[in-house]
Amino acid sequence: MENQDTKKIEATSFDIDDFDMEHLTQLLKDRRLHEARELLSECNEVDLAEILSELDDEELSIAFRILPKELAADAFSYLESDTQETLIHAFSDKELNFIIENLFLDDTVDMIEEMPASVVKRILKNTDPVTRREINELLKYPEDSAGSIMTTEYVRLQEGMTVQEAFDRIRKVGVDKETIYTCYVTNAKRELLGVVTIKDLLLSDYETEIRDIMETNVIYVTTMEDQEKVAHSFDRYNFLSLPVVDNEQRLVGIITFDDVIDVLQEENTEDIERMAAIIPTDKPYMKTGPFETFKKRIPWLLLLMISATFTGAIIAHYEEALGAYVVLTAYIPMLMDTGGNAGSQASVSIIRGLSLEEIEFKDIFRIQGKEFLVSLLCGSTLAVANFVKLLFFDHVSLTVSLVICLTLICTVIVAKFVGCSLPILAKKVGFDPAVMASPFITTIVDALSLLIYFQFASHILGLG
């Protein structure tokens, strides 16, 4: 018993960072396949997928084939699409059929969406007619919809069943289902009536009917619901799975929490890329070529460069004023940077609130009022600190210091107003709020801060 316990502790403490890739590649090179199989079999399927992705094409094909079949099938779903494609090309039809049969349907659909047409044709050729029809049905749903990420592999019960009959059905069909912890109750028309958990079944008498223990107040989503809203439902209700119905309330599938984690990762990555003025991409950074990366970045850089010419035009317009007070030029970068930073602070907070559905369009005036008070406090504090610096360290005249500090207060106020308002307005008209993040808002605020600066300079210093 002691040895078994020790073995269990060692198995659960596996760290992929400690895995000896050189040893594995040497075993494969020397064709010591039995040792390689034992080494790989100790790994969890997720870690195994990461290890396999580090091998070259020939080593990958050998390593995958020597794995226990069930472990190989489990690890396959966690591989990147390009690694999956490499293996599919190396598979025989029999091997491909085995892998497809052992994948959950939603994982098969996700894989197909990433594959070229020739590979998709071969995958569908090696699936049975029922599975092929289900795959085609799921592929019809729009990208980013609940229907596109759901699976049809769930346990369906009838309200007239007893607990004993429910257990019998779960034992019969549950092995091929993505989850058995939550079962869904429908009528003959497949209309969703309720849900029942394994806990409910275990704690009930075998003679009890499902209708007496099922939860009838069911939270569900429709097939066309946006996947980001689905993710929020999981976060709000702490679900492990969520039923998906069509327009007639018929149960067509479920979404499980592992799919939602993938959605959240995709959405967060997409938002971060848009906030950095990059066109979102599905590929990981290390697997994206330089030219493809260039194509994702250059459109926004061109747009921002063109929009930044407005600031140059404003400076050119007030060239004579700057010539009379050259000292004003030295503080332009500070004012523009402060305004951009203030606007970014507000926009990031609002974009995050919109993403978490904590903020709605009706809150815009409350938000603007709050940001006005915050900007007044921030701007005043920055102005006081800057005023002391200007007078005692930079030895700038009192009137010039006044121009700079008043501009600083107004710039922060305007920047935070723009930063909090644009994302909300963007979402209202159907744009992604993340597009209105740092680069776009900074360009707007830069132009406004210069206009404010030169207006104060014109009135206080008497410049034309």
Short mmCIF file of C-alpha atoms in Angstrom, two decimals:
data_model
loop_
_atom_site.label_atom_id
_atom_site.label_comp_id
_atom_site.label_asym_id
_atom_site.label_seq_id
_atom_site.Cartn_x
_atom_site.Cartn_y
_atom_site.Cartn_z
CA MET A 1 0.00 0.00 0.00
CA GLU A 2 2.85 2.37 0.82
CA ASN A 3 4.43 1.86 -2.60
CA GLN A 4 1.10 2.52 -4.35
CA ASP A 5 0.61 5.77 -2.45
CA THR A 6 4.13 6.90 -3.32
CA LYS A 7 3.53 6.14 -7.00
CA LYS A 8 0.30 8.15 -6.93
CA ILE A 9 2.03 11.18 -5.45
CA GLU A 10 4.79 10.99 -8.05
CA ALA A 11 2.24 10.77 -10.87
CA THR A 12 0.33 13.85 -9.76
CA SER A 13 3.48 15.94 -9.26
CA PHE A 14 4.54 15.73 -12.92
CA ASP A 15 6.01 19.02 -14.17
CA ILE A 16 6.28 19.45 -17.93
CA ASP A 17 9.16 21.89 -17.48
CA ASP A 18 11.21 18.98 -16.09
CA PHE A 19 10.44 16.70 -19.02
CA ASP A 20 13.61 15.65 -20.84
CA MET A 21 12.88 16.31 -24.52
CA GLU A 22 16.42 15.41 -25.55
CA HIS A 23 16.06 11.99 -23.95
CA LEU A 24 12.77 11.41 -25.78
CA THR A 25 14.16 12.42 -29.17
CA GLN A 26 17.18 10.19 -28.60
CA LEU A 27 14.92 7.24 -27.77
CA LEU A 28 12.94 7.82 -30.97
CA LYS A 29 16.11 8.21 -33.00
CA ASP A 30 17.54 4.94 -31.62
CA ARG A 31 14.16 3.23 -32.17
CA ARG A 32 13.91 2.33 -28.48
CA LEU A 33 10.18 2.67 -28.87
CA HIS A 34 9.12 0.65 -25.82
CA GLU A 35 11.04 3.01 -23.54
CA ALA A 36 9.66 6.04 -25.39
CA ARG A 37 6.12 4.70 -24.99
CA GLU A 38 6.59 4.25 -21.22
CA LEU A 39 8.02 7.76 -20.91
CA LEU A 40 5.13 9.36 -22.80
CA SER A 41 2.46 7.24 -21.13
CA GLU A 42 3.27 8.86 -17.78
CA CYS A 43 2.05 12.24 -19.08
CA ASN A 44 -1.37 13.80 -18.85
CA GLU A 45 -3.01 14.24 -22.29
CA VAL A 46 -2.71 18.04 -22.10
CA ASP A 47 1.01 17.90 -21.27
CA LEU A 48 1.46 15.16 -23.85
CA ALA A 49 0.01 17.40 -26.57
CA GLU A 50 2.54 20.10 -25.69
CA ILE A 51 5.40 17.59 -25.77
CA LEU A 52 4.32 16.19 -29.15
CA SER A 53 4.15 19.69 -30.64
CA GLU A 54 7.89 20.10 -29.94
CA LEU A 55 8.83 17.14 -32.18
CA ASP A 56 9.57 17.33 -35.88
CA ASP A 57 7.18 15.69 -38.35
CA GLU A 58 8.90 12.31 -38.48
CA GLU A 59 9.34 12.06 -34.70
CA LEU A 60 5.75 13.22 -34.18
CA SER A 61 4.36 10.48 -36.40
CA ILE A 62 6.39 7.78 -34.63
CA ALA A 63 5.65 9.06 -31.11
CA PHE A 64 1.92 9.32 -31.75
CA ARG A 65 1.68 5.80 -33.16
CA ILE A 66 3.41 4.16 -30.20
CA LEU A 67 1.03 5.73 -27.67
CA PRO A 68 -1.82 3.74 -26.13
CA LYS A 69 -4.79 4.34 -28.43
CA GLU A 70 -7.07 5.96 -25.86
CA LEU A 71 -4.32 8.32 -24.65
CA ALA A 72 -3.44 9.22 -28.24
CA ALA A 73 -7.06 10.09 -29.03
CA ASP A 74 -7.37 12.22 -25.87
CA ALA A 75 -4.13 14.08 -26.60
CA PHE A 76 -5.09 14.72 -30.24
CA SER A 77 -7.87 17.15 -29.31
CA TYR A 78 -5.37 19.37 -27.45
CA LEU A 79 -2.91 19.67 -30.32
CA GLU A 80 -2.61 22.86 -32.37
CA SER A 81 -4.36 22.70 -35.74
CA ASP A 82 -1.13 22.59 -37.77
CA THR A 83 0.12 19.63 -35.70
CA GLN A 84 -3.23 17.89 -36.16
CA GLU A 85 -3.02 18.44 -39.89
CA THR A 86 0.47 16.92 -40.00
CA LEU A 87 -0.77 13.81 -38.22
CA ILE A 88 -3.88 13.50 -40.40
CA HIS A 89 -1.70 13.45 -43.50
CA ALA A 90 0.33 10.65 -41.90
CA PHE A 91 -2.70 8.61 -40.76
CA SER A 92 -4.18 5.72 -42.62
CA ASP A 93 -7.96 5.81 -43.08
CA LYS A 94 -8.33 3.30 -40.25
CA GLU A 95 -6.24 5.42 -37.86
CA LEU A 96 -8.12 8.58 -38.80
CA ASN A 97 -11.46 6.86 -38.28
CA PHE A 98 -10.41 5.74 -34.79
CA ILE A 99 -9.35 9.28 -33.81
CA ILE A 100 -12.58 10.86 -35.10
CA GLU A 101 -14.72 8.28 -33.32
CA ASN A 102 -12.98 9.05 -30.03
CA LEU A 103 -13.22 12.85 -30.29
CA PHE A 104 -16.14 14.73 -28.83
CA LEU A 105 -18.25 16.22 -31.59
CA ASP A 106 -17.50 19.86 -30.71
CA ASP A 107 -13.75 19.12 -30.80
CA THR A 108 -14.17 17.52 -34.23
CA VAL A 109 -16.02 20.59 -35.50
CA ASP A 110 -13.37 22.94 -34.08
CA MET A 111 -10.69 20.91 -35.84
CA ILE A 112 -12.54 20.89 -39.17
CA GLU A 113 -12.96 24.68 -39.10
CA GLU A 114 -9.17 25.07 -39.01
CA MET A 115 -8.38 22.57 -41.77
CA PRO A 116 -7.98 23.09 -45.54
CA ALA A 117 -10.75 21.74 -47.77
CA SER A 118 -8.80 18.63 -48.86
CA VAL A 119 -8.27 17.56 -45.25
CA VAL A 120 -11.91 18.27 -44.33
CA LYS A 121 -13.05 16.09 -47.23
CA ARG A 122 -10.94 13.20 -45.97
CA ILE A 123 -12.15 13.64 -42.36
CA LEU A 124 -15.80 13.58 -43.41
CA LYS A 125 -15.13 10.58 -45.63
CA ASN A 126 -13.94 8.65 -42.58
CA THR A 127 -16.94 9.40 -40.36
CA ASP A 128 -20.20 7.49 -40.20
CA PRO A 129 -23.31 9.07 -41.79
CA VAL A 130 -24.89 10.07 -38.47
CA THR A 131 -21.76 11.83 -37.23
CA ARG A 132 -21.26 13.48 -40.61
CA ARG A 133 -24.80 14.86 -40.52
CA GLU A 134 -24.29 16.23 -36.98
CA ILE A 135 -21.00 17.84 -37.98
CA ASN A 136 -22.61 19.53 -40.97
CA GLU A 137 -25.44 20.81 -38.77
CA LEU A 138 -22.99 22.41 -36.31
CA LEU A 139 -20.95 23.93 -39.13
CA LYS A 140 -24.04 25.83 -40.32
CA TYR A 141 -24.13 28.04 -37.24
CA PRO A 142 -22.44 31.47 -37.47
CA GLU A 143 -18.98 31.83 -36.04
CA ASP A 144 -18.96 33.08 -32.42
CA SER A 145 -22.53 31.86 -31.83
CA ALA A 146 -23.62 29.42 -29.12
CA GLY A 147 -24.51 26.88 -31.81
CA SER A 148 -20.94 26.90 -33.13
CA ILE A 149 -19.41 25.88 -29.78
CA MET A 150 -22.07 23.47 -28.50
CA THR A 151 -21.96 19.68 -28.59
CA THR A 152 -24.84 17.32 -29.22
CA GLU A 153 -23.36 14.70 -26.88
CA TYR A 154 -25.40 14.96 -23.70
CA VAL A 155 -27.65 12.71 -21.58
CA ARG A 156 -31.37 13.20 -22.22
CA LEU A 157 -33.98 11.83 -19.81
CA GLN A 158 -37.78 11.78 -19.78
CA GLU A 159 -39.85 13.18 -16.93
CA GLY A 160 -41.76 9.91 -16.46
CA MET A 161 -38.60 7.89 -15.81
CA THR A 162 -37.77 6.65 -12.33
CA VAL A 163 -34.37 7.27 -10.79
CA GLN A 164 -33.53 3.60 -11.41
CA GLU A 165 -34.40 3.93 -15.09
CA ALA A 166 -32.37 7.15 -15.30
CA PHE A 167 -29.29 5.39 -13.94
CA ASP A 168 -29.79 2.54 -16.39
CA ARG A 169 -29.90 5.00 -19.28
CA ILE A 170 -26.84 6.91 -18.04
CA ARG A 171 -24.86 3.66 -17.83
CA LYS A 172 -25.99 2.75 -21.35
CA VAL A 173 -25.26 6.03 -23.18
CA GLY A 174 -23.06 8.02 -20.80
CA VAL A 175 -19.72 6.63 -21.92
CA ASP A 176 -19.88 8.61 -25.18
CA LYS A 177 -21.23 11.84 -23.68
CA GLU A 178 -19.19 14.91 -22.87
CA THR A 179 -20.70 15.17 -19.38
CA ILE A 180 -23.05 13.04 -17.29
CA TYR A 181 -23.11 15.23 -14.18
CA THR A 182 -26.04 17.24 -15.46
CA CYS A 183 -28.83 15.48 -17.36
CA TYR A 184 -31.55 17.22 -19.34
CA VAL A 185 -35.23 16.34 -19.22
CA THR A 186 -37.30 16.67 -22.40
CA ASN A 187 -40.65 15.51 -23.73
CA ALA A 188 -41.30 13.53 -26.90
CA LYS A 189 -40.82 16.69 -29.00
CA ARG A 190 -37.39 17.26 -27.37
CA GLU A 191 -38.67 20.44 -25.72
CA LEU A 192 -36.58 21.29 -22.65
CA LEU A 193 -38.56 20.73 -19.45
CA GLY A 194 -35.92 20.67 -16.74
CA VAL A 195 -32.52 19.52 -15.51
CA VAL A 196 -31.45 16.97 -12.95
CA THR A 197 -27.98 16.37 -11.55
CA ILE A 198 -26.26 13.16 -10.56
CA LYS A 199 -26.34 14.45 -6.98
CA ASP A 200 -30.15 14.72 -7.18
CA LEU A 201 -30.36 11.15 -8.48
CA LEU A 202 -27.99 9.70 -5.89
CA LEU A 203 -29.88 11.29 -3.00
CA SER A 204 -33.31 10.11 -4.22
CA ASP A 205 -35.09 6.77 -3.92
CA TYR A 206 -34.93 4.53 -6.98
CA GLU A 207 -38.73 4.63 -7.33
CA THR A 208 -38.88 8.46 -7.42
CA GLU A 209 -39.88 9.89 -10.79
CA ILE A 210 -37.64 12.43 -12.51
CA ARG A 211 -40.49 15.01 -12.69
CA ASP A 212 -40.50 15.14 -8.88
CA ILE A 213 -36.83 16.03 -8.46
CA MET A 214 -35.94 17.95 -11.62
CA GLU A 215 -35.31 21.70 -11.61
CA THR A 216 -37.84 23.35 -13.91
CA ASN A 217 -36.50 26.90 -13.73
CA VAL A 218 -33.84 26.25 -16.37
CA ILE A 219 -31.32 28.81 -17.55
CA TYR A 220 -30.59 28.25 -21.24
CA VAL A 221 -29.30 30.01 -24.34
CA THR A 222 -30.42 29.93 -27.96
CA THR A 223 -28.29 28.69 -30.82
CA MET A 224 -27.74 32.22 -32.18
CA GLU A 225 -26.67 33.74 -28.85
CA ASP A 226 -23.24 35.41 -28.95
CA GLN A 227 -20.59 33.17 -27.40
CA GLU A 228 -19.31 36.00 -25.22
CA LYS A 229 -22.75 36.32 -23.59
CA VAL A 230 -22.72 32.56 -23.07
CA ALA A 231 -19.44 32.90 -21.22
CA HIS A 232 -20.97 35.58 -18.97
CA SER A 233 -23.81 33.19 -18.13
CA PHE A 234 -21.30 30.58 -16.95
CA ASP A 235 -19.52 33.19 -14.86
CA ARG A 236 -22.75 34.49 -13.34
CA TYR A 237 -24.37 31.16 -12.50
CA ASN A 238 -21.25 29.00 -11.95
CA PHE A 239 -22.47 26.36 -14.41
CA LEU A 240 -20.57 23.27 -15.51
CA SER A 241 -22.78 23.02 -18.59
CA LEU A 242 -25.55 25.03 -20.22
CA PRO A 243 -28.38 23.79 -22.48
CA VAL A 244 -28.83 25.25 -25.96
CA VAL A 245 -32.30 25.40 -27.54
CA ASP A 246 -33.65 26.40 -30.93
CA ASN A 247 -36.43 28.91 -31.61
CA GLU A 248 -39.05 26.31 -30.65
CA GLN A 249 -37.51 25.56 -27.25
CA ARG A 250 -36.25 22.20 -28.43
CA LEU A 251 -32.99 21.03 -26.88
CA VAL A 252 -30.33 20.80 -29.59
CA GLY A 253 -27.10 20.70 -27.59
CA ILE A 254 -25.11 21.77 -24.54
CA ILE A 255 -22.07 23.95 -23.92
CA THR A 256 -19.54 22.82 -21.32
CA PHE A 257 -17.25 24.97 -19.18
CA ASP A 258 -14.07 23.85 -21.01
CA ASP A 259 -15.43 25.35 -24.24
CA VAL A 260 -16.24 28.59 -22.39
CA ILE A 261 -12.68 28.84 -21.10
CA ASP A 262 -11.49 28.71 -24.71
CA VAL A 263 -14.03 31.41 -25.64
CA LEU A 264 -12.86 33.69 -22.83
CA GLN A 265 -9.24 33.24 -23.85
CA GLU A 266 -10.06 34.04 -27.48
CA GLU A 267 -12.17 37.09 -26.59
CA ASN A 268 -9.58 38.47 -24.15
CA THR A 269 -6.78 38.00 -26.68
CA GLU A 270 -8.88 39.69 -29.36
CA ASP A 271 -9.63 42.66 -27.07
CA ILE A 272 -5.96 43.06 -26.13
CA GLU A 273 -4.93 43.02 -29.79
CA ARG A 274 -7.56 45.58 -30.74
CA MET A 275 -6.59 47.81 -27.80
CA ALA A 276 -3.04 47.74 -29.15
CA ALA A 277 -4.25 48.63 -32.68
CA ILE A 278 -3.68 45.14 -34.13
CA ILE A 279 -6.15 43.26 -36.32
CA PRO A 280 -6.98 40.08 -34.33
CA THR A 281 -5.53 36.77 -35.48
CA ASP A 282 -6.38 33.17 -34.59
CA LYS A 283 -2.80 31.96 -34.64
CA PRO A 284 -0.37 32.03 -31.67
CA TYR A 285 2.39 34.64 -31.95
CA MET A 286 5.20 32.09 -32.43
CA LYS A 287 3.32 30.42 -35.29
CA THR A 288 2.55 33.63 -37.16
CA GLY A 289 5.03 34.58 -39.89
CA PRO A 290 6.60 38.06 -40.17
CA PHE A 291 4.62 39.01 -43.29
CA GLU A 292 1.32 37.88 -41.75
CA THR A 293 2.14 39.84 -38.58
CA PHE A 294 2.94 42.86 -40.76
CA LYS A 295 -0.47 42.62 -42.47
CA LYS A 296 -2.24 42.57 -39.10
CA ARG A 297 -0.43 45.65 -37.80
CA ILE A 298 0.09 47.98 -40.76
CA PRO A 299 -3.56 49.04 -41.43
CA TRP A 300 -4.00 50.62 -38.01
CA LEU A 301 -0.50 52.13 -38.08
CA LEU A 302 -1.30 53.80 -41.39
CA LEU A 303 -4.63 55.08 -40.09
CA LEU A 304 -3.10 56.40 -36.87
CA MET A 305 -0.23 58.00 -38.76
CA ILE A 306 -2.65 59.83 -41.05
CA SER A 307 -4.83 60.92 -38.13
CA ALA A 308 -1.73 62.15 -36.27
CA THR A 309 -1.17 64.68 -39.06
CA PHE A 310 -3.93 66.75 -37.43
CA THR A 311 -1.60 67.47 -34.52
CA GLY A 312 1.08 68.56 -36.96
CA ALA A 313 -1.39 70.87 -38.69
CA ILE A 314 -2.34 72.46 -35.37
CA ILE A 315 1.32 73.08 -34.46
CA ALA A 316 1.97 74.55 -37.92
CA HIS A 317 -1.03 76.87 -37.52
CA TYR A 318 0.41 78.29 -34.30
CA GLU A 319 3.99 78.42 -35.57
CA GLU A 320 4.28 82.17 -35.02
CA ALA A 321 3.05 81.87 -31.43
CA LEU A 322 5.64 79.21 -30.75
CA GLY A 323 8.29 81.41 -32.30
CA ALA A 324 7.44 84.20 -29.85
CA TYR A 325 7.42 81.84 -26.85
CA VAL A 326 9.79 79.01 -27.74
CA VAL A 327 9.54 77.72 -24.16
CA LEU A 328 5.99 76.55 -24.92
CA THR A 329 7.35 73.95 -27.33
CA ALA A 330 9.23 72.12 -24.58
CA TYR A 331 6.03 71.22 -22.73
CA ILE A 332 3.98 69.92 -25.66
CA PRO A 333 5.15 66.28 -25.22
CA MET A 334 4.34 66.35 -21.49
CA LEU A 335 0.82 67.68 -22.09
CA MET A 336 0.10 65.22 -24.92
CA ASP A 337 1.47 62.22 -23.01
CA THR A 338 -0.45 63.12 -19.84
CA GLY A 339 -3.66 63.51 -21.81
CA GLY A 340 -3.13 60.20 -23.61
CA ASN A 341 -2.40 58.39 -20.35
CA ALA A 342 -5.47 59.88 -18.65
CA GLY A 343 -7.69 58.90 -21.55
CA SER A 344 -6.28 55.37 -21.60
CA GLN A 345 -6.95 54.92 -17.88
CA ALA A 346 -10.61 55.80 -18.34
CA SER A 347 -11.08 53.79 -21.55
CA VAL A 348 -9.53 50.59 -20.19
CA SER A 349 -11.75 50.72 -17.08
CA ILE A 350 -14.88 51.27 -19.17
CA ILE A 351 -14.00 48.62 -21.78
CA ARG A 352 -13.46 46.08 -19.01
CA GLY A 353 -16.78 47.04 -17.43
CA LEU A 354 -18.56 46.66 -20.77
CA SER A 355 -16.92 43.28 -21.31
CA LEU A 356 -18.13 42.05 -17.91
CA GLU A 357 -21.59 43.58 -18.54
CA GLU A 358 -21.20 45.76 -15.45
CA ILE A 359 -21.79 48.88 -17.56
CA GLU A 360 -24.66 49.67 -19.93
CA PHE A 361 -25.40 52.61 -22.22
CA LYS A 362 -27.93 54.01 -19.74
CA ASP A 363 -25.05 54.53 -17.27
CA ILE A 364 -23.19 56.95 -19.56
CA PHE A 365 -24.15 60.15 -17.72
CA ARG A 366 -23.31 58.69 -14.30
CA ILE A 367 -19.97 57.55 -15.68
CA GLN A 368 -19.23 60.92 -17.23
CA GLY A 369 -20.07 62.63 -13.94
CA LYS A 370 -17.82 60.29 -11.99
CA GLU A 371 -14.95 60.68 -14.46
CA PHE A 372 -15.34 64.47 -14.36
CA LEU A 373 -14.80 64.48 -10.60
CA VAL A 374 -11.88 62.06 -10.91
CA SER A 375 -10.30 64.12 -13.71
CA LEU A 376 -10.75 67.34 -11.71
CA LEU A 377 -8.91 65.82 -8.75
CA CYS A 378 -6.20 64.24 -10.93
CA GLY A 379 -5.75 67.33 -13.09
CA SER A 380 -5.56 69.69 -10.09
CA THR A 381 -2.99 67.49 -8.34
CA LEU A 382 -0.85 67.27 -11.48
CA ALA A 383 -1.17 71.02 -12.05
CA VAL A 384 -0.07 71.92 -8.52
CA ALA A 385 2.94 69.58 -8.71
CA ASN A 386 3.83 70.91 -12.16
CA PHE A 387 3.41 74.55 -11.07
CA VAL A 388 5.99 74.10 -8.32
CA LYS A 389 8.37 72.41 -10.76
CA LEU A 390 7.95 75.13 -13.39
CA LEU A 391 8.58 78.03 -10.99
CA PHE A 392 11.35 76.65 -8.78
CA PHE A 393 13.17 74.14 -10.99
CA ASP A 394 12.52 75.18 -14.59
CA HIS A 395 12.46 78.90 -13.73
CA VAL A 396 9.55 79.56 -16.09
CA SER A 397 7.61 82.83 -15.81
CA LEU A 398 4.38 82.95 -13.83
CA THR A 399 2.18 83.52 -16.89
CA VAL A 400 3.70 80.67 -18.88
CA SER A 401 3.38 78.38 -15.84
CA LEU A 402 -0.27 79.39 -15.60
CA VAL A 403 -0.86 78.52 -19.27
CA ILE A 404 0.76 75.09 -18.89
CA CYS A 405 -1.04 74.21 -15.63
CA LEU A 406 -4.49 75.34 -16.80
CA THR A 407 -3.96 73.35 -20.00
CA LEU A 408 -2.99 70.34 -17.93
CA ILE A 409 -6.23 70.47 -15.90
CA CYS A 410 -8.42 70.90 -18.97
CA THR A 411 -6.53 68.23 -20.94
CA VAL A 412 -7.03 65.63 -18.20
CA ILE A 413 -10.74 66.48 -17.98
CA VAL A 414 -11.24 66.25 -21.75
CA ALA A 415 -9.13 63.08 -22.01
CA LYS A 416 -11.10 61.23 -19.36
CA PHE A 417 -14.39 62.42 -20.86
CA VAL A 418 -13.36 61.12 -24.29
CA GLY A 419 -11.87 57.94 -22.81
CA CYS A 420 -15.03 56.99 -20.92
CA SER A 421 -17.55 58.05 -23.58
CA LEU A 422 -16.18 56.63 -26.84
CA PRO A 423 -16.19 52.92 -25.85
CA ILE A 424 -19.80 53.18 -24.63
CA LEU A 425 -20.92 54.98 -27.79
CA ALA A 426 -18.99 52.49 -29.94
CA LYS A 427 -20.81 49.54 -28.38
CA LYS A 428 -24.15 51.32 -28.76
CA VAL A 429 -23.69 51.64 -32.54
CA GLY A 430 -22.38 48.08 -32.89
CA PHE A 431 -18.58 48.53 -32.88
CA ASP A 432 -16.16 46.68 -30.62
CA PRO A 433 -15.37 49.00 -27.67
CA ALA A 434 -11.77 47.73 -27.64
CA VAL A 435 -11.18 49.55 -30.94
CA MET A 436 -11.61 52.81 -29.04
CA ALA A 437 -8.72 52.02 -26.69
CA SER A 438 -5.31 53.60 -26.27
CA PRO A 439 -4.08 54.37 -29.83
CA PHE A 440 -7.34 55.80 -31.15
CA ILE A 441 -8.20 57.81 -28.04
CA THR A 442 -4.62 59.06 -27.68
CA THR A 443 -4.71 60.49 -31.22
CA ILE A 444 -7.94 62.38 -30.48
CA VAL A 445 -6.72 63.63 -27.12
CA ASP A 446 -3.40 64.79 -28.60
CA ALA A 447 -5.19 67.06 -31.05
CA LEU A 448 -7.58 68.42 -28.39
CA SER A 449 -4.77 69.06 -25.88
CA LEU A 450 -2.88 71.15 -28.46
CA LEU A 451 -5.99 73.19 -29.26
CA ILE A 452 -6.56 73.85 -25.56
CA TYR A 453 -2.88 74.72 -25.05
CA PHE A 454 -2.75 77.29 -27.80
CA GLN A 455 -6.11 78.80 -26.82
CA PHE A 456 -4.82 79.47 -23.30
CA ALA A 457 -1.55 80.79 -24.73
CA SER A 458 -3.43 83.12 -27.07
CA HIS A 459 -5.61 84.62 -24.33
CA ILE A 460 -3.18 84.75 -21.39
CA LEU A 461 0.02 85.58 -23.29
CA GLY A 462 -1.71 87.70 -25.91
CA LEU A 463 -0.56 85.62 -28.85
CA GLY A 464 -2.40 85.76 -32.17
#
